[in-house]
Coordinates of C-alpha atoms in Angstrom, one line a residue:
Chain V
X10 CA 2.7 282.9 115.4
X11 CA 5.2 282.8 118.3
X12 CA 3.3 285.5 120.1
X13 CA 0.0 283.7 119.7
X14 CA 1.6 280.5 121.2
X15 CA 3.0 282.5 124.1
X16 CA -0.3 284.2 124.6
X17 CA -2.0 280.8 124.6
X18 CA 0.4 279.6 127.3
X19 CA 0.2 282.8 129.3
X20 CA -3.6 282.3 129.7
X21 CA -2.8 279.0 131.4
X22 CA 0.6 279.4 132.9
X23 CA 2.5 282.6 133.9
X24 CA 5.3 282.1 131.5
X25 CA 5.9 285.7 130.5
X26 CA 5.4 286.8 134.0
X27 CA 8.0 284.4 135.4
X28 CA 10.5 285.3 132.7
X29 CA 10.0 289.0 133.3
X30 CA 9.9 288.9 137.1
X31 CA 12.6 286.4 137.7
X32 CA 15.0 287.0 134.8
X33 CA 14.7 289.9 132.4
X34 CA 13.4 292.6 134.8
X35 CA 14.6 291.0 138.0
X36 CA 16.1 293.9 140.0
X37 CA 19.7 293.4 140.8
X38 CA 22.1 295.8 142.7
X39 CA 24.4 297.4 140.2
X40 CA 27.3 297.5 142.6
X41 CA 27.7 293.7 142.8
X42 CA 31.4 292.6 142.4
X43 CA 32.7 289.5 140.7
X44 CA 32.4 287.7 144.1
X45 CA 28.7 287.6 143.3
X46 CA 29.3 285.3 140.3
X47 CA 29.8 282.2 142.3
X48 CA 26.2 281.4 143.0
X49 CA 25.6 281.1 139.3
X50 CA 28.8 279.1 138.9
X51 CA 27.7 276.7 141.6
X52 CA 24.5 276.1 139.7
X53 CA 26.4 275.6 136.5
X54 CA 28.7 273.0 138.1
X55 CA 25.7 271.2 139.6
X56 CA 24.1 270.8 136.2
X57 CA 27.5 269.7 134.6
X58 CA 28.0 267.1 137.4
X59 CA 24.4 265.8 136.9
X60 CA 24.8 265.7 133.1
X61 CA 28.2 263.9 133.1
X62 CA 27.1 261.7 135.9
X63 CA 24.0 260.4 134.0
X64 CA 26.2 259.4 131.1
X65 CA 28.9 257.8 133.3
X66 CA 26.1 255.8 135.0
X67 CA 25.3 254.2 131.7
X68 CA 28.7 252.5 131.7
X69 CA 29.6 252.2 135.4
X70 CA 28.8 249.0 137.2
X71 CA 28.2 249.2 141.0
X72 CA 29.6 245.7 141.9
X73 CA 32.7 245.1 143.9
X74 CA 34.0 242.8 141.2
X75 CA 33.3 245.1 138.3
X76 CA 33.4 248.7 139.5
X77 CA 37.1 249.3 139.1
X78 CA 37.2 247.6 135.7
X79 CA 34.1 249.5 134.5
X80 CA 35.8 252.8 135.3
X81 CA 38.8 251.7 133.2
X82 CA 36.4 250.7 130.5
X83 CA 35.0 254.2 130.5
X84 CA 38.5 255.7 130.5
X85 CA 39.8 253.5 127.7
X86 CA 37.0 252.1 125.5
X87 CA 34.0 254.4 125.7
X88 CA 34.1 257.2 123.2
X89 CA 35.1 260.3 125.1
X90 CA 34.6 258.4 128.3
X91 CA 37.8 259.8 129.6
X92 CA 36.5 263.3 129.0
X93 CA 33.2 262.6 130.9
X94 CA 35.0 261.0 133.8
X95 CA 37.7 263.7 134.1
X96 CA 35.0 266.4 133.9
X97 CA 33.1 264.6 136.7
X98 CA 36.1 263.9 138.9
X99 CA 37.5 267.4 138.5
X100 CA 34.0 268.9 138.8
X101 CA 33.7 267.5 142.3
X102 CA 36.7 269.5 143.4
X103 CA 35.6 272.5 141.4
X104 CA 32.2 272.4 143.1
X105 CA 33.8 272.7 146.5
X106 CA 36.1 275.6 145.3
X107 CA 33.0 277.4 144.0
X108 CA 30.8 276.9 147.1
X109 CA 33.6 277.7 149.5
X110 CA 34.2 281.0 147.7
X111 CA 30.5 281.6 147.6
X112 CA 30.4 281.0 151.4
X113 CA 33.5 283.1 152.1
X114 CA 31.9 286.0 150.2
X115 CA 28.8 285.7 152.4
X116 CA 31.0 285.6 155.5
X117 CA 33.1 288.6 154.4
X118 CA 30.0 290.8 153.7
X119 CA 28.0 289.3 156.5
X120 CA 25.3 288.7 154.0
X121 CA 23.7 286.1 156.3
X122 CA 22.1 288.9 158.3
X123 CA 18.4 289.7 158.3
X124 CA 16.5 289.2 156.0
X125 CA 18.8 286.5 154.5
X126 CA 18.9 284.0 157.3
X127 CA 17.0 281.4 155.2
X128 CA 19.4 281.9 152.3
X129 CA 22.2 281.1 154.6
X130 CA 20.5 278.1 156.1
X131 CA 19.3 276.6 152.9
X132 CA 22.9 277.1 151.7
X133 CA 24.1 275.2 154.7
X134 CA 21.8 272.3 153.9
X135 CA 23.1 272.4 150.3
X136 CA 26.6 272.2 151.5
X137 CA 25.9 269.2 153.7
X138 CA 24.1 267.5 150.8
X139 CA 27.0 268.2 148.4
X140 CA 29.5 266.8 151.0
X141 CA 27.4 263.6 151.4
X142 CA 27.2 263.2 147.6
X143 CA 30.9 263.8 147.2
X144 CA 31.8 261.3 149.9
X145 CA 29.6 258.6 148.4
X146 CA 30.7 259.3 144.9
X147 CA 34.3 258.8 146.0
X148 CA 33.6 255.2 146.9
X149 CA 32.4 254.3 143.4
X150 CA 35.7 253.9 141.6
X151 CA 36.4 251.3 144.2
X152 CA 40.1 252.1 144.5
X153 CA 42.2 251.7 147.7
X154 CA 41.5 255.3 148.9
X155 CA 37.8 254.9 148.0
X156 CA 37.5 251.8 150.1
X157 CA 39.6 252.9 153.1
X158 CA 38.2 256.4 153.2
X159 CA 34.7 255.0 153.3
X160 CA 35.8 252.5 156.0
X161 CA 37.3 255.2 158.2
X162 CA 34.5 257.7 157.8
X163 CA 31.6 255.2 158.4
X164 CA 33.6 253.9 161.3
X165 CA 33.3 257.3 162.9
X166 CA 29.6 256.8 163.5
X167 CA 30.6 254.0 165.8
X168 CA 31.1 256.5 168.6
X169 CA 27.3 257.0 168.8
X170 CA 26.5 256.0 172.4
X171 CA 24.8 252.6 173.0
X172 CA 24.1 251.7 169.3
X173 CA 27.3 252.8 167.5
X174 CA 28.1 249.3 166.1
X175 CA 24.5 249.0 164.9
X176 CA 24.5 252.3 163.1
X177 CA 27.8 251.6 161.4
X178 CA 26.4 248.3 160.2
X179 CA 23.2 250.0 159.1
X180 CA 25.2 252.5 157.0
X181 CA 27.4 249.9 155.4
X182 CA 24.7 247.2 155.0
X183 CA 27.4 244.7 156.1
X184 CA 30.0 244.3 158.8
X185 CA 32.6 246.1 156.7
X186 CA 32.4 248.2 153.5
X187 CA 31.5 245.8 150.8
X188 CA 29.1 245.2 147.9
X189 CA 26.1 246.3 149.9
X190 CA 27.8 249.6 150.7
X191 CA 28.8 250.2 147.1
X192 CA 25.3 249.6 145.7
X193 CA 23.6 251.8 148.3
X194 CA 26.2 254.6 147.9
X195 CA 25.7 254.4 144.1
X196 CA 21.9 254.7 144.5
X197 CA 22.2 257.6 146.9
X198 CA 24.9 259.3 144.8
X199 CA 22.5 259.3 142.0
X200 CA 19.5 260.4 144.1
X201 CA 20.9 263.2 146.2
X202 CA 21.9 265.5 143.3
X203 CA 18.3 265.8 142.3
X204 CA 17.3 266.6 145.9
X205 CA 20.1 269.2 145.7
X206 CA 18.5 270.6 142.6
X207 CA 15.2 271.0 144.5
X208 CA 16.8 272.7 147.4
X209 CA 18.6 275.0 145.0
X210 CA 15.0 275.9 143.8
X211 CA 14.1 276.8 147.4
X212 CA 17.4 278.8 147.8
X213 CA 16.5 280.7 144.6
X214 CA 12.9 281.4 145.7
X215 CA 14.2 282.8 148.9
X216 CA 16.8 284.8 147.0
X217 CA 14.1 286.3 144.7
X218 CA 12.0 287.2 147.8
X219 CA 14.8 289.1 149.7
X220 CA 16.9 290.0 146.5
X221 CA 20.6 289.9 146.3
X222 CA 22.8 291.3 149.0
X223 CA 25.5 293.8 147.8
X224 CA 28.9 295.0 149.0
X225 CA 27.4 298.0 150.8
X226 CA 25.4 295.8 153.1
X227 CA 22.1 297.7 152.9
X228 CA 19.1 297.5 150.5
X229 CA 19.8 299.9 147.7
X230 CA 17.2 302.4 146.5
X231 CA 15.4 301.4 143.3
X232 CA 17.5 303.6 141.2
X233 CA 20.6 301.6 142.1
X234 CA 19.0 298.3 141.0
X235 CA 19.3 297.3 137.3
X236 CA 17.6 294.5 135.4
X237 CA 19.3 291.1 135.6
X238 CA 19.2 290.9 131.8
X239 CA 21.3 291.9 130.0
X240 CA 23.6 293.3 132.7
X241 CA 24.1 290.3 134.8
X242 CA 23.5 287.6 132.2
X243 CA 26.6 289.0 130.3
X244 CA 28.6 289.4 133.5
X245 CA 27.8 285.8 134.5
X246 CA 28.8 284.6 131.0
X247 CA 32.1 286.4 131.2
X248 CA 32.7 284.9 134.7
X249 CA 31.7 281.5 133.3
X250 CA 34.3 281.9 130.6
X251 CA 37.1 282.6 133.1
X252 CA 35.9 279.7 135.2
X253 CA 35.9 277.3 132.3
X254 CA 39.4 278.3 131.2
X255 CA 40.7 277.3 134.7
X256 CA 38.5 274.2 134.9
X257 CA 39.4 272.9 131.4
X258 CA 43.1 273.5 132.1
X259 CA 42.7 270.9 134.9
X260 CA 40.5 268.6 132.9
X261 CA 42.7 268.5 129.8
X262 CA 46.2 269.0 131.2
X263 CA 46.2 268.0 134.9
X264 CA 43.3 265.7 135.3
X265 CA 45.2 263.5 137.8
X266 CA 45.6 266.4 140.3
X267 CA 42.5 265.3 142.3
X268 CA 42.9 261.6 141.9
X269 CA 45.1 260.0 144.6
X270 CA 47.8 257.6 143.3
X271 CA 46.4 254.9 145.7
X272 CA 43.0 255.2 144.1
X273 CA 44.5 253.7 140.9
X274 CA 45.0 250.4 142.9
X275 CA 41.8 248.3 143.2
X276 CA 40.3 248.2 146.6
X277 CA 41.9 245.6 148.8
X278 CA 40.3 245.0 152.2
X279 CA 43.4 243.1 153.4
X280 CA 45.9 245.8 152.7
X281 CA 45.7 249.2 154.4
X282 CA 47.3 252.0 152.3
X283 CA 50.2 253.7 154.1
X284 CA 48.4 257.1 154.5
X285 CA 44.7 257.4 154.4
X286 CA 43.7 260.9 153.6
X287 CA 40.4 262.4 152.6
X288 CA 39.9 264.6 149.6
X289 CA 41.3 268.1 150.0
X290 CA 37.8 269.6 150.6
X291 CA 37.4 267.6 153.8
X292 CA 40.9 268.2 155.1
X293 CA 40.2 271.1 157.5
X294 CA 37.3 269.1 159.1
X295 CA 39.5 266.0 159.2
X296 CA 42.2 268.0 161.0
X297 CA 39.7 269.1 163.6
X298 CA 38.6 265.4 164.1
X299 CA 42.2 264.4 164.8
X300 CA 43.0 267.4 167.0
X301 CA 40.7 266.2 169.8
X302 CA 42.4 263.3 171.7
X303 CA 39.0 261.7 172.5
X304 CA 37.3 259.9 169.6
X305 CA 33.8 260.8 170.5
X306 CA 34.8 264.4 171.2
X307 CA 36.6 264.5 167.8
X308 CA 33.6 263.3 165.9
X309 CA 31.3 265.8 167.7
X310 CA 33.8 268.6 167.1
X311 CA 34.1 267.7 163.4
X312 CA 30.3 267.6 163.0
X313 CA 30.0 270.9 164.9
X314 CA 32.7 272.5 162.7
X315 CA 30.5 271.9 159.6
X316 CA 27.2 273.0 161.0
X317 CA 28.3 275.8 163.3
X318 CA 28.1 278.3 160.4
X319 CA 24.3 278.2 161.0
X320 CA 24.6 280.3 164.2
X321 CA 26.1 283.3 162.5
X322 CA 22.9 285.2 162.0
X323 CA 22.4 285.1 165.8
X324 CA 26.1 285.2 166.8
X325 CA 26.9 288.4 164.9
X326 CA 25.1 291.0 167.0
X327 CA 26.2 294.2 165.2
X328 CA 24.0 296.8 163.7
X329 CA 26.7 298.0 161.3
X330 CA 25.9 296.8 157.7
X331 CA 28.4 295.5 155.1
X332 CA 30.3 293.1 157.2
X333 CA 34.1 293.2 156.8
X334 CA 33.7 296.1 154.4
X335 CA 33.0 298.6 157.2
X336 CA 34.1 296.7 160.3
X337 CA 37.8 296.5 160.9
X338 CA 37.7 293.9 163.7
X339 CA 35.3 291.7 161.8
X340 CA 37.6 292.0 158.7
X341 CA 40.7 291.0 160.8
X342 CA 38.8 288.0 162.3
X343 CA 37.6 287.0 158.8
X344 CA 41.1 286.8 157.4
X345 CA 42.5 285.1 160.5
X346 CA 39.6 282.5 160.1
X347 CA 40.4 281.9 156.4
X348 CA 44.1 281.5 157.2
X349 CA 43.2 279.2 160.0
X350 CA 41.1 277.0 157.6
X351 CA 44.0 276.8 155.3
X352 CA 46.3 275.9 158.2
X353 CA 43.9 273.2 159.3
X354 CA 43.8 271.9 155.7
X355 CA 47.5 271.6 155.7
X356 CA 47.6 269.9 159.1
X357 CA 44.9 267.5 157.9
X358 CA 46.9 266.5 154.9
X359 CA 50.0 265.5 157.0
X360 CA 50.5 262.6 159.3
X361 CA 49.8 263.8 162.8
X362 CA 53.3 263.9 164.3
X363 CA 55.6 266.3 166.0
X364 CA 54.7 270.0 166.2
X365 CA 51.7 269.4 163.9
X366 CA 49.6 268.0 166.7
X367 CA 49.7 271.1 168.9
X368 CA 49.5 273.4 165.9
X369 CA 46.3 271.5 164.8
X370 CA 44.9 271.9 168.3
X371 CA 45.5 275.6 168.4
X372 CA 44.0 276.0 164.9
X373 CA 40.9 274.1 166.1
X374 CA 40.7 276.4 169.1
X375 CA 40.9 279.4 166.9
X376 CA 38.3 278.0 164.5
X377 CA 35.7 277.6 167.3
X378 CA 36.7 280.7 169.1
X379 CA 35.9 282.7 166.0
X380 CA 32.2 281.7 166.3
X381 CA 31.9 281.6 170.1
X382 CA 33.6 285.0 170.6
X383 CA 31.6 286.7 167.9
X384 CA 28.6 287.8 170.0
X385 CA 30.7 289.8 172.5
X386 CA 33.3 291.0 170.0
X387 CA 30.7 292.2 167.5
X388 CA 28.9 294.2 170.2
X389 CA 32.2 295.7 171.5
X390 CA 33.3 296.5 168.0
X391 CA 30.1 298.4 167.3
X392 CA 30.4 300.4 170.6
X393 CA 34.1 301.1 169.7
X394 CA 33.3 302.2 166.2
X395 CA 30.5 304.5 167.4
X396 CA 32.7 306.0 170.1
X397 CA 35.2 306.9 167.4
X398 CA 32.4 308.3 165.2
X399 CA 31.2 306.6 162.1
X400 CA 32.6 307.8 158.8
X401 CA 30.3 310.1 156.7
X402 CA 30.1 307.2 154.1
X403 CA 28.7 304.9 156.8
X404 CA 26.3 307.6 158.0
X405 CA 25.0 307.9 154.5
X406 CA 24.3 304.2 154.5
X407 CA 22.3 304.5 157.7
X408 CA 20.3 307.4 156.2
X409 CA 19.3 305.1 153.3
X410 CA 18.0 302.4 155.6
X411 CA 14.3 302.0 156.2
X412 CA 13.2 303.8 159.4
X413 CA 12.8 300.8 161.6
X414 CA 16.3 299.7 160.9
X415 CA 17.7 303.1 161.4
X416 CA 19.8 303.7 164.5
X417 CA 20.6 306.9 166.4
X418 CA 23.5 308.8 164.9
X419 CA 24.6 309.8 168.4
X420 CA 25.3 306.2 169.4
X421 CA 23.8 304.3 172.3
X422 CA 21.3 301.5 172.1
X423 CA 19.1 301.1 169.1
Chain N
X15 CA 40.0 249.3 170.1
X16 CA 39.1 252.2 167.8
X17 CA 41.8 254.3 169.3
X18 CA 44.2 251.5 168.5
X19 CA 43.0 251.4 164.9
X20 CA 43.5 255.2 164.6
X21 CA 46.9 254.9 166.2
X22 CA 47.8 252.1 163.8
X23 CA 46.8 254.3 160.8
X24 CA 48.8 257.2 162.2
X25 CA 51.8 254.9 162.8
X26 CA 51.6 253.5 159.2
X27 CA 51.2 257.1 157.9
X28 CA 54.3 258.2 159.7
X29 CA 56.4 255.3 158.4
X30 CA 55.2 256.0 154.9
X31 CA 56.2 259.7 155.4
X32 CA 59.7 258.5 156.2
X33 CA 59.8 256.4 153.1
X34 CA 58.6 259.3 150.9
X35 CA 61.8 261.1 151.8
X36 CA 63.8 259.1 149.3
X37 CA 64.5 261.4 146.3
X38 CA 63.3 260.0 143.0
X39 CA 65.3 260.4 139.8
X40 CA 63.5 262.5 137.2
X41 CA 62.7 261.0 133.8
X42 CA 61.6 262.7 130.7
X43 CA 58.7 260.6 129.4
X44 CA 58.7 260.0 125.7
X45 CA 55.5 259.9 123.7
X46 CA 56.9 259.0 120.2
X47 CA 55.7 255.7 118.8
X48 CA 59.1 254.1 118.2
X49 CA 60.1 254.6 121.8
X50 CA 56.8 253.3 123.0
X51 CA 57.1 250.3 120.7
X52 CA 60.6 249.5 122.1
X53 CA 59.3 249.9 125.6
X54 CA 56.4 247.6 124.8
X55 CA 58.8 245.0 123.5
X56 CA 60.8 245.0 126.7
X57 CA 57.7 244.9 128.8
X58 CA 56.3 241.9 126.8
X59 CA 59.6 240.0 126.8
X60 CA 60.7 240.8 130.4
X61 CA 57.9 242.0 132.6
X62 CA 55.0 240.0 131.1
X63 CA 56.6 236.8 132.3
X64 CA 55.0 237.6 135.7
X65 CA 52.9 240.8 135.3
X66 CA 49.7 241.1 133.4
X67 CA 48.5 244.2 131.5
X68 CA 44.8 243.4 131.7
X69 CA 43.5 246.7 130.3
X70 CA 45.7 246.5 127.2
X71 CA 44.9 244.3 124.3
X72 CA 47.4 242.9 121.7
X73 CA 45.7 245.0 119.0
X74 CA 46.9 248.2 120.8
X75 CA 50.5 247.0 120.8
X76 CA 50.2 246.5 117.0
X77 CA 48.8 250.0 116.7
X78 CA 51.8 251.4 118.6
X79 CA 54.0 250.0 115.8
X80 CA 55.3 246.8 117.3
X81 CA 56.0 244.4 114.4
X82 CA 53.1 242.1 113.5
X83 CA 55.0 238.8 113.9
X84 CA 56.3 239.8 117.3
X85 CA 52.7 240.5 118.5
X86 CA 51.6 237.2 116.9
X87 CA 54.3 235.4 118.7
X88 CA 53.2 236.8 122.1
X89 CA 49.5 236.3 121.6
X90 CA 49.8 232.7 120.2
X91 CA 46.4 231.4 119.2
X92 CA 44.5 234.3 121.1
X93 CA 42.7 236.8 118.9
X94 CA 44.1 240.4 118.7
X95 CA 41.4 241.7 121.0
X96 CA 42.6 239.6 123.9
X97 CA 43.6 241.4 127.1
X98 CA 47.3 240.8 128.0
X99 CA 47.5 238.2 130.8
X100 CA 50.8 237.3 132.5
X101 CA 52.6 234.3 131.2
X102 CA 52.8 232.9 134.7
X103 CA 49.5 232.1 136.5
X104 CA 48.9 234.5 139.4
X105 CA 48.9 231.7 142.1
X106 CA 52.1 230.2 140.7
X107 CA 53.8 233.6 140.8
X108 CA 52.4 234.2 144.3
X109 CA 53.9 230.8 145.3
X110 CA 57.4 231.7 144.0
X111 CA 57.6 235.4 145.0
X112 CA 55.4 235.4 148.1
X113 CA 52.8 237.7 146.6
X114 CA 51.0 238.0 143.2
X115 CA 52.8 240.5 140.9
X116 CA 50.6 243.5 140.4
X117 CA 49.0 244.3 137.1
X118 CA 51.0 246.9 135.2
X119 CA 48.3 248.7 133.1
X120 CA 47.8 251.5 135.7
X121 CA 51.2 251.2 137.4
X122 CA 52.4 254.6 136.1
X123 CA 49.5 256.3 138.0
X124 CA 49.3 254.0 141.0
X125 CA 52.4 255.0 142.8
X126 CA 53.4 258.4 144.3
X127 CA 56.0 259.9 142.0
X128 CA 54.3 258.1 139.0
X129 CA 56.8 257.9 136.0
X130 CA 59.7 259.0 138.2
X131 CA 59.0 256.3 140.6
X132 CA 58.9 253.5 138.0
X133 CA 62.1 254.8 136.4
X134 CA 63.9 255.1 139.7
X135 CA 62.7 251.8 140.9
X136 CA 63.8 249.9 137.8
X137 CA 67.3 251.4 138.1
X138 CA 67.3 251.2 141.9
X139 CA 68.8 247.7 142.3
X140 CA 72.1 247.3 144.1
X141 CA 74.2 244.5 145.5
X142 CA 74.5 244.5 149.3
X143 CA 77.8 243.6 151.0
X144 CA 76.4 240.2 151.8
X145 CA 75.8 239.4 148.2
X146 CA 72.0 239.8 148.2
X147 CA 70.2 242.3 145.8
X148 CA 68.2 245.2 147.2
X149 CA 66.2 248.1 145.9
X150 CA 66.7 251.7 147.1
X151 CA 63.3 252.9 146.3
X152 CA 61.1 250.0 147.5
X153 CA 63.1 247.9 149.9
X154 CA 60.4 245.3 150.6
X155 CA 60.2 244.5 146.8
X156 CA 60.0 240.8 145.8
X157 CA 60.8 241.5 142.2
X158 CA 64.2 240.4 141.0
X159 CA 66.6 242.8 139.3
X160 CA 65.1 242.1 135.8
X161 CA 67.2 244.6 133.9
X162 CA 70.3 243.4 135.6
X163 CA 71.2 246.8 137.0
X164 CA 73.0 245.8 140.3
X165 CA 76.7 246.0 140.1
X166 CA 77.0 247.5 136.7
X167 CA 79.7 250.2 136.5
X168 CA 80.5 250.4 132.8
X169 CA 79.2 253.8 131.6
X170 CA 78.2 252.5 128.2
X171 CA 76.2 249.7 129.7
X172 CA 74.6 252.1 132.3
X173 CA 73.5 254.4 129.5
X174 CA 72.0 251.5 127.7
X175 CA 70.1 250.5 130.9
X176 CA 68.9 254.1 131.4
X177 CA 67.6 254.1 127.9
X178 CA 65.8 250.8 128.4
X179 CA 64.3 252.0 131.7
X180 CA 63.1 255.2 130.1
X181 CA 61.4 253.2 127.3
X182 CA 59.7 250.9 129.7
X183 CA 58.5 253.9 131.8
X184 CA 57.3 255.7 128.7
X185 CA 55.3 252.7 127.6
X186 CA 53.7 252.2 131.0
X187 CA 52.8 255.9 131.1
X188 CA 51.1 255.4 127.8
X189 CA 49.4 252.2 129.0
X190 CA 48.0 254.0 132.1
X191 CA 46.4 256.7 130.0
X192 CA 46.3 255.8 126.3
X193 CA 44.2 258.9 125.5
X194 CA 46.6 261.4 127.0
X195 CA 47.9 262.7 123.7
X196 CA 44.4 263.0 122.3
X197 CA 43.3 264.7 125.5
X198 CA 46.1 267.3 125.3
X199 CA 45.6 268.1 121.7
X200 CA 41.9 268.5 122.1
X201 CA 42.5 270.6 125.2
X202 CA 44.4 273.1 123.1
X203 CA 41.4 273.7 120.9
X204 CA 39.1 273.9 123.8
X205 CA 41.2 276.4 125.6
X206 CA 41.6 278.4 122.4
X207 CA 37.9 278.5 121.9
X208 CA 37.3 279.5 125.5
X209 CA 39.9 282.3 125.3
X210 CA 38.1 283.7 122.2
X211 CA 34.7 283.3 123.8
X212 CA 35.8 284.9 127.1
X213 CA 37.5 287.8 125.4
X214 CA 34.3 288.5 123.4
X215 CA 32.2 288.3 126.5
X216 CA 34.6 290.7 128.2
X217 CA 34.2 293.4 125.5
X218 CA 30.5 292.7 125.1
X219 CA 30.1 293.2 128.8
X220 CA 31.9 296.5 128.6
X221 CA 29.6 297.7 125.8
X222 CA 26.4 296.6 127.5
X223 CA 27.4 298.2 130.9
X224 CA 28.4 301.4 129.1
X225 CA 24.7 301.9 128.3
X226 CA 24.1 302.5 132.1
X227 CA 24.2 306.0 133.2
X228 CA 27.0 306.8 135.6
X229 CA 26.1 307.1 139.2

């Protein structure tokens, strides 16, 4: 009976074909490490955020006089409302942890190289959309930090030449953050996740066209690819279990970690909180904003620091596959960059005073230098590596490459 | 102008940084009902004169084990499901103290240091040399020394005050998150389930991957 139904569908819609091609038989490199679990995890977090968000929206009221109270209503009176809300608020932070690790893995293995440029760029678009969603969602509880964070960030658009004030007013729908801002942020906070879902679809279509990258950095021969199911379904499920243990520890035992104390005070436009600080996932960018003494320059630098990742497929000019796995200079730069991002995050979390100001400026310089110096350093690194002679292991990798990608074993231009 | 605003933020931030240097006293928050009920009583007889607890209803006080006739005395003719308002209207309180006393329902989560802050603050009153009363932990406070802490030196009396402050703090911690106990006990089951699930997945993964031939 079941097979007859499936047969009926298959005559009209490629159900079996899709399941076979994209899931059960989908060829996946067998040497993927656990760092390759984070794409699946990001998808899981997205679905969890949308699911909890839909239920929260059934009780939440986007109105300046009711928003704060409605969140407390959810926390206190709605059955398991506290659970939904804590999953959602912790999930926002978890989302950034997962996508930052996902990006760091791509950087480490330089997976953004041909033919995966579109994977990288659609990923960048997803990151921007997630940031916008998180920023707008943070206004909804209508606490002090919600209000003043939105006030400060929307204010940044005021540096736009000639029409800064008009843009700020257009974003807020009012002269300052108010009811009009809250209702539009709520509307967009509900809309964008579904657009994210669609872009994830594009990201996945691109992935299934070029297939997964792998730690070696080259396309593996067919014998080294194994079907996604059951090998990677079970691996992803195990990864999901580990992820959920950490996530649920926060949700059930430390749910206040990601909620600022000041955000438990209702928004008060007449009282500025002593220290306005964005959520942790924006801190490195916020530190870059503050490191530039000029406001316009700071906003441009902050915007650039987020989108600059997109130049990597062009900026990294090496022919050596595998990223940091085979390239000592690239590996060193990668770890310096990660440390620099953490340093910027710390600087962003502190009031800008004393030695932290120059430290933040040097860290900003290192951040941008990483990208702008990559074209010459990646070239020089390749020349240096070839002068020293490539390891037999690396030679073997080149031998496996398709002919047009293959480079001379003796060195010199490709 | 915008530079000025940013500068003002930074300046405020720095001054807050300075304030945060004050070391808070640590308090062990109680979760047992008798302590919470005693804390509720102090809050209702002392704090509620000026402060509201708008997310807490009289019914919940009764559920904590506060005696029925006490709750009835506080609520007067209001039904049990009424939210707890302050006994002094907000504008009258604002007129006598200079600002409206904040609602206490979320107070245990609304200040850096949370429970430790409330505990330290309640016990932080002292008598200055000029005879006025001040608070170590929040110098600009407008709240009077309601527990009559300033100037007390008798150890027995101090112990009594510490106990009272701990009860009030524990009650306010409960009020800020009434589902905390339920959350933690449910969390144990969730984590237990996840540990079993993840362990099973780990071994299942080993068995499934063992079917692959070694490279």
